[in-house]
């Protein structure tokens, strides 16, 4: 559901420290992921603090790599460990100190029923992908107004563009129907959202927002470069 909830003013200081000098070379952010997650949790109390902390860590790392094109002013988090019948997508406007959206989001038809359990980076798998993405350009396609995603995690989501994994609106993302049938409708792997919010939600993300898709997958958590303590070997 669209929301406009203020983030604590102190959060701006953490983001500023994380983005200072984000052009070459980028210094290490001073605001810790734990602090950032605490601030985010105040604006989105339904979100899991641990997931927010991982998202903050990944963003902190990505901002040290300007070539990834991540916008320091926005962050989106999808928690695929939650059932599809619950809102599990949050979009934060960090610059204006607001939580913009708390929304339902679909997963791929081969990723699970109500709960998401399986993930893939392969074309034709009809599964969702894990990890951090950069939200790129919009276009009009078979699902209407859509937003291309660029996967930032080799081996986990870096085939997203080739797979046409995009954010788009879909009639099967209907919470009322989900309550009756026990789950949302499912996509071919895209994080689809409600038709009624698709355009403003997409517009809030386009142009570089990090979209962080979480699930407690041991392989991804162990091998994600953006979640490594040294940020993938960066000094």
Short mmCIF file of C-alpha atoms in Angstrom, two decimals:
data_model
loop_
_atom_site.label_atom_id
_atom_site.label_comp_id
_atom_site.label_asym_id
_atom_site.label_seq_id
_atom_site.Cartn_x
_atom_site.Cartn_y
_atom_site.Cartn_z
CA UNK A 1 0.00 0.00 0.00
CA UNK A 2 1.35 3.48 -0.74
CA UNK A 3 2.47 5.22 2.42
CA UNK A 4 4.24 8.43 3.27
CA UNK A 5 5.94 7.94 6.61
CA UNK A 6 8.81 10.08 7.79
CA UNK A 7 12.18 8.52 8.52
CA UNK A 8 14.08 9.86 11.54
CA UNK A 9 16.20 12.89 10.70
CA UNK A 10 19.32 11.14 11.95
CA UNK A 11 19.04 8.73 9.05
CA UNK A 12 20.11 11.46 6.63
CA UNK A 13 23.44 11.69 8.40
CA UNK A 14 24.02 7.97 7.94
CA UNK A 15 23.19 8.13 4.24
CA UNK A 16 25.37 11.20 3.80
CA UNK A 17 28.32 9.42 5.34
CA UNK A 18 27.69 6.38 3.14
CA UNK A 19 27.61 8.41 -0.05
CA UNK A 20 30.29 11.01 0.61
CA UNK A 21 32.84 10.79 -2.15
CA UNK A 22 30.80 8.13 -3.98
CA UNK A 23 32.65 9.12 -7.13
CA UNK A 24 36.19 7.78 -7.46
CA UNK A 25 37.50 6.79 -5.08
CA UNK A 26 34.71 6.06 -2.59
CA UNK A 27 35.68 6.06 1.08
CA UNK A 28 34.20 3.48 3.43
CA UNK A 29 30.86 4.66 4.86
CA UNK A 30 30.93 5.52 8.55
CA UNK A 31 27.26 4.78 9.27
CA UNK A 32 27.04 1.08 10.13
CA UNK A 33 24.43 -1.23 8.54
CA UNK A 34 23.09 -1.87 12.04
CA UNK A 35 22.44 1.83 12.58
CA UNK A 36 20.89 2.20 9.14
CA UNK A 37 18.64 -0.81 9.73
CA UNK A 38 17.46 0.62 13.05
CA UNK A 39 16.44 3.82 11.33
CA UNK A 40 14.66 1.98 8.52
CA UNK A 41 12.83 -0.22 11.02
CA UNK A 42 11.34 2.82 12.71
CA UNK A 43 9.69 3.78 9.42
CA UNK A 44 8.74 0.20 8.51
CA UNK A 45 8.13 -1.65 11.80
CA UNK A 46 6.60 -4.66 10.01
CA UNK A 47 9.89 -5.34 8.20
CA UNK A 48 12.47 -7.72 9.65
CA UNK A 49 15.41 -5.79 11.14
CA UNK A 50 17.90 -8.45 10.11
CA UNK A 51 16.76 -8.23 6.49
CA UNK A 52 16.99 -4.44 6.62
CA UNK A 53 20.50 -4.76 8.01
CA UNK A 54 21.57 -6.99 5.13
CA UNK A 55 20.02 -4.57 2.64
CA UNK A 56 21.86 -1.68 4.28
CA UNK A 57 25.13 -3.64 4.12
CA UNK A 58 24.64 -4.43 0.43
CA UNK A 59 23.80 -0.82 -0.36
CA UNK A 60 26.76 0.45 1.63
CA UNK A 61 29.00 -1.81 -0.42
CA UNK A 62 27.38 -0.93 -3.76
CA UNK A 63 27.81 2.79 -3.12
CA UNK A 64 31.56 2.20 -3.02
CA UNK A 65 31.34 0.97 -6.61
CA UNK A 66 30.11 3.90 -8.76
CA UNK A 67 30.03 1.69 -11.86
CA UNK A 68 26.98 -0.09 -10.42
CA UNK A 69 24.94 3.09 -10.79
CA UNK A 70 23.10 2.82 -7.46
CA UNK A 71 21.08 5.87 -6.38
CA UNK A 72 22.07 6.77 -2.80
CA UNK A 73 18.69 8.40 -2.17
CA UNK A 74 16.41 5.36 -2.53
CA UNK A 75 16.25 1.76 -1.32
CA UNK A 76 13.74 -1.04 -1.90
CA UNK A 77 13.62 -4.28 0.08
CA UNK A 78 11.72 -7.46 -0.85
CA UNK A 79 11.54 -10.16 1.80
CA UNK A 80 10.75 -13.43 0.04
CA UNK A 81 10.85 -15.31 3.34
CA UNK A 82 7.37 -13.93 3.98
CA UNK A 83 4.23 -15.46 2.45
CA UNK A 84 2.78 -13.83 -0.65
CA UNK A 85 -0.42 -13.04 1.26
CA UNK A 86 1.46 -10.42 3.29
CA UNK A 87 3.00 -7.12 2.20
CA UNK A 88 6.69 -7.89 1.71
CA UNK A 89 8.08 -5.01 -0.35
CA UNK A 90 9.18 -1.69 1.11
CA UNK A 91 10.42 1.39 -0.74
CA UNK A 92 12.26 4.10 1.15
CA UNK A 93 12.95 7.63 -0.07
CA UNK A 94 16.04 8.34 1.99
CA UNK A 95 16.57 11.88 0.72
CA UNK A 96 13.07 13.03 1.73
CA UNK A 97 13.03 10.82 4.81
CA UNK A 98 9.94 8.85 3.81
CA UNK A 99 8.68 5.32 3.50
CA UNK A 100 6.84 5.47 0.18
CA UNK A 101 5.38 2.00 -0.28
CA UNK A 102 4.63 -1.13 1.71
CA UNK A 103 3.29 -3.58 -0.87
CA UNK A 104 2.40 -7.10 -1.92
CA UNK A 105 4.68 -8.60 -4.55
CA UNK A 106 4.42 -11.81 -6.58
CA UNK A 107 7.10 -14.44 -7.08
CA UNK A 108 7.79 -16.86 -9.91
CA UNK A 109 5.43 -19.76 -10.44
CA UNK A 110 8.20 -22.33 -9.98
CA UNK A 111 9.54 -20.64 -6.87
CA UNK A 112 6.79 -21.93 -4.63
CA UNK A 113 3.13 -21.71 -3.73
CA UNK A 114 2.28 -19.16 -1.05
CA UNK A 115 5.83 -19.25 0.26
CA UNK A 116 8.86 -18.74 -1.95
CA UNK A 117 11.34 -21.58 -1.64
CA UNK A 118 13.25 -21.96 -4.93
CA UNK A 119 15.31 -19.41 -6.85
CA UNK A 120 17.15 -19.39 -10.14
CA UNK A 121 19.27 -17.24 -12.43
CA UNK A 122 18.41 -19.33 -15.50
CA UNK A 123 16.24 -18.31 -18.42
CA UNK A 124 13.08 -20.39 -18.67
CA UNK A 125 13.14 -21.41 -15.00
CA UNK A 126 10.10 -19.23 -14.19
CA UNK A 127 11.67 -18.64 -10.78
CA UNK A 128 12.47 -15.50 -8.87
CA UNK A 129 16.08 -14.42 -8.34
CA UNK A 130 17.81 -13.36 -5.14
CA UNK A 131 20.13 -10.51 -4.33
CA UNK A 132 20.61 -6.87 -5.16
CA UNK A 133 19.45 -5.30 -8.41
CA UNK A 134 19.63 -1.80 -9.84
CA UNK A 135 16.33 -0.46 -11.14
CA UNK A 136 17.02 0.91 -14.62
CA UNK A 137 14.81 2.24 -17.43
CA UNK A 138 11.07 1.99 -17.95
CA UNK A 139 9.28 0.80 -21.08
CA UNK A 140 5.86 -0.24 -22.35
CA UNK A 141 5.60 -3.99 -22.92
CA UNK A 142 3.21 -6.89 -22.85
CA UNK A 143 2.53 -6.21 -19.16
CA UNK A 144 2.13 -2.46 -19.66
CA UNK A 145 4.37 0.05 -17.93
CA UNK A 146 7.42 -1.90 -16.73
CA UNK A 147 10.82 -1.38 -15.14
CA UNK A 148 13.96 -3.24 -16.16
CA UNK A 149 16.20 -4.65 -13.44
CA UNK A 150 19.97 -5.10 -13.68
CA UNK A 151 21.25 -7.92 -11.49
CA UNK A 152 24.34 -7.04 -9.46
CA UNK A 153 25.13 -10.51 -8.12
CA UNK A 154 27.10 -12.86 -10.42
CA UNK A 155 25.68 -16.36 -10.38
CA UNK A 156 22.49 -15.32 -8.62
CA UNK A 157 20.75 -12.60 -10.63
CA UNK A 158 23.12 -11.26 -13.28
CA UNK A 159 20.98 -12.78 -16.06
CA UNK A 160 17.97 -10.72 -15.00
CA UNK A 161 18.01 -8.43 -18.03
CA UNK A 162 18.35 -11.32 -20.48
CA UNK A 163 15.53 -13.12 -18.67
CA UNK A 164 13.34 -9.99 -18.83
CA UNK A 165 12.96 -9.96 -15.06
CA UNK A 166 11.15 -6.66 -14.58
CA UNK A 167 8.77 -4.94 -12.19
CA UNK A 168 5.30 -4.58 -13.67
CA UNK A 169 1.68 -4.46 -12.61
CA UNK A 170 -0.47 -7.59 -12.81
CA UNK A 171 -4.13 -8.34 -12.09
CA UNK A 172 -3.16 -11.52 -10.24
CA UNK A 173 -1.48 -9.45 -7.53
CA UNK A 174 -4.76 -9.08 -5.67
CA UNK A 175 -4.74 -9.36 -1.87
CA UNK A 176 -8.51 -9.98 -1.71
CA UNK A 177 -8.23 -12.96 -4.05
CA UNK A 178 -5.12 -14.14 -2.21
CA UNK A 179 -7.08 -14.35 1.03
CA UNK A 180 -9.58 -16.67 -0.67
CA UNK A 181 -7.14 -18.90 -2.55
CA UNK A 182 -4.33 -18.87 -0.01
CA UNK A 183 -1.73 -17.11 -2.17
CA UNK A 184 -1.17 -14.39 -4.71
CA UNK A 185 -1.08 -15.24 -8.37
CA UNK A 186 2.43 -15.94 -9.61
CA UNK A 187 4.62 -14.50 -12.33
CA UNK A 188 7.20 -15.97 -14.69
CA UNK A 189 9.89 -14.76 -12.30
CA UNK A 190 9.15 -11.05 -12.13
CA UNK A 191 8.43 -9.18 -8.89
CA UNK A 192 4.97 -8.12 -10.08
CA UNK A 193 2.88 -5.64 -8.07
CA UNK A 194 -0.74 -4.45 -7.94
CA UNK A 195 -1.97 -2.69 -11.06
CA UNK A 196 -3.31 0.22 -9.02
CA UNK A 197 0.14 1.12 -7.67
CA UNK A 198 2.38 -0.06 -10.51
CA UNK A 199 3.03 3.28 -12.21
CA UNK A 200 3.82 5.40 -9.14
CA UNK A 201 5.79 2.55 -7.58
CA UNK A 202 7.85 2.06 -10.74
CA UNK A 203 8.45 5.79 -11.07
CA UNK A 204 9.73 5.89 -7.50
CA UNK A 205 12.34 3.24 -8.34
CA UNK A 206 13.54 3.96 -11.85
CA UNK A 207 16.94 5.46 -12.51
CA UNK A 208 19.15 3.56 -10.07
CA UNK A 209 17.31 2.48 -6.93
CA UNK A 210 18.73 -0.66 -5.35
CA UNK A 211 16.13 -3.43 -5.10
CA UNK A 212 17.30 -5.97 -2.51
CA UNK A 213 15.53 -9.35 -2.73
CA UNK A 214 16.10 -11.48 0.36
CA UNK A 215 15.63 -15.12 1.32
CA UNK A 216 17.69 -17.07 3.90
CA UNK A 217 19.45 -19.05 1.18
CA UNK A 218 22.74 -20.32 2.61
CA UNK A 219 24.60 -20.36 -0.71
CA UNK A 220 23.69 -16.79 -1.60
CA UNK A 221 24.38 -15.49 1.92
CA UNK A 222 27.80 -17.15 1.84
CA UNK A 223 28.82 -16.07 -1.66
CA UNK A 224 27.22 -12.67 -2.24
CA UNK A 225 30.02 -10.19 -2.92
CA UNK A 226 27.90 -7.30 -1.69
CA UNK A 227 27.45 -8.97 1.70
CA UNK A 228 31.10 -9.85 2.27
CA UNK A 229 32.75 -8.05 5.20
CA UNK A 230 35.38 -6.54 2.88
CA UNK A 231 32.84 -5.64 0.18
CA UNK A 232 34.07 -8.17 -2.34
CA UNK A 233 37.76 -7.52 -1.78
CA UNK A 234 37.61 -3.72 -1.95
CA UNK A 235 40.03 -1.94 0.32
#
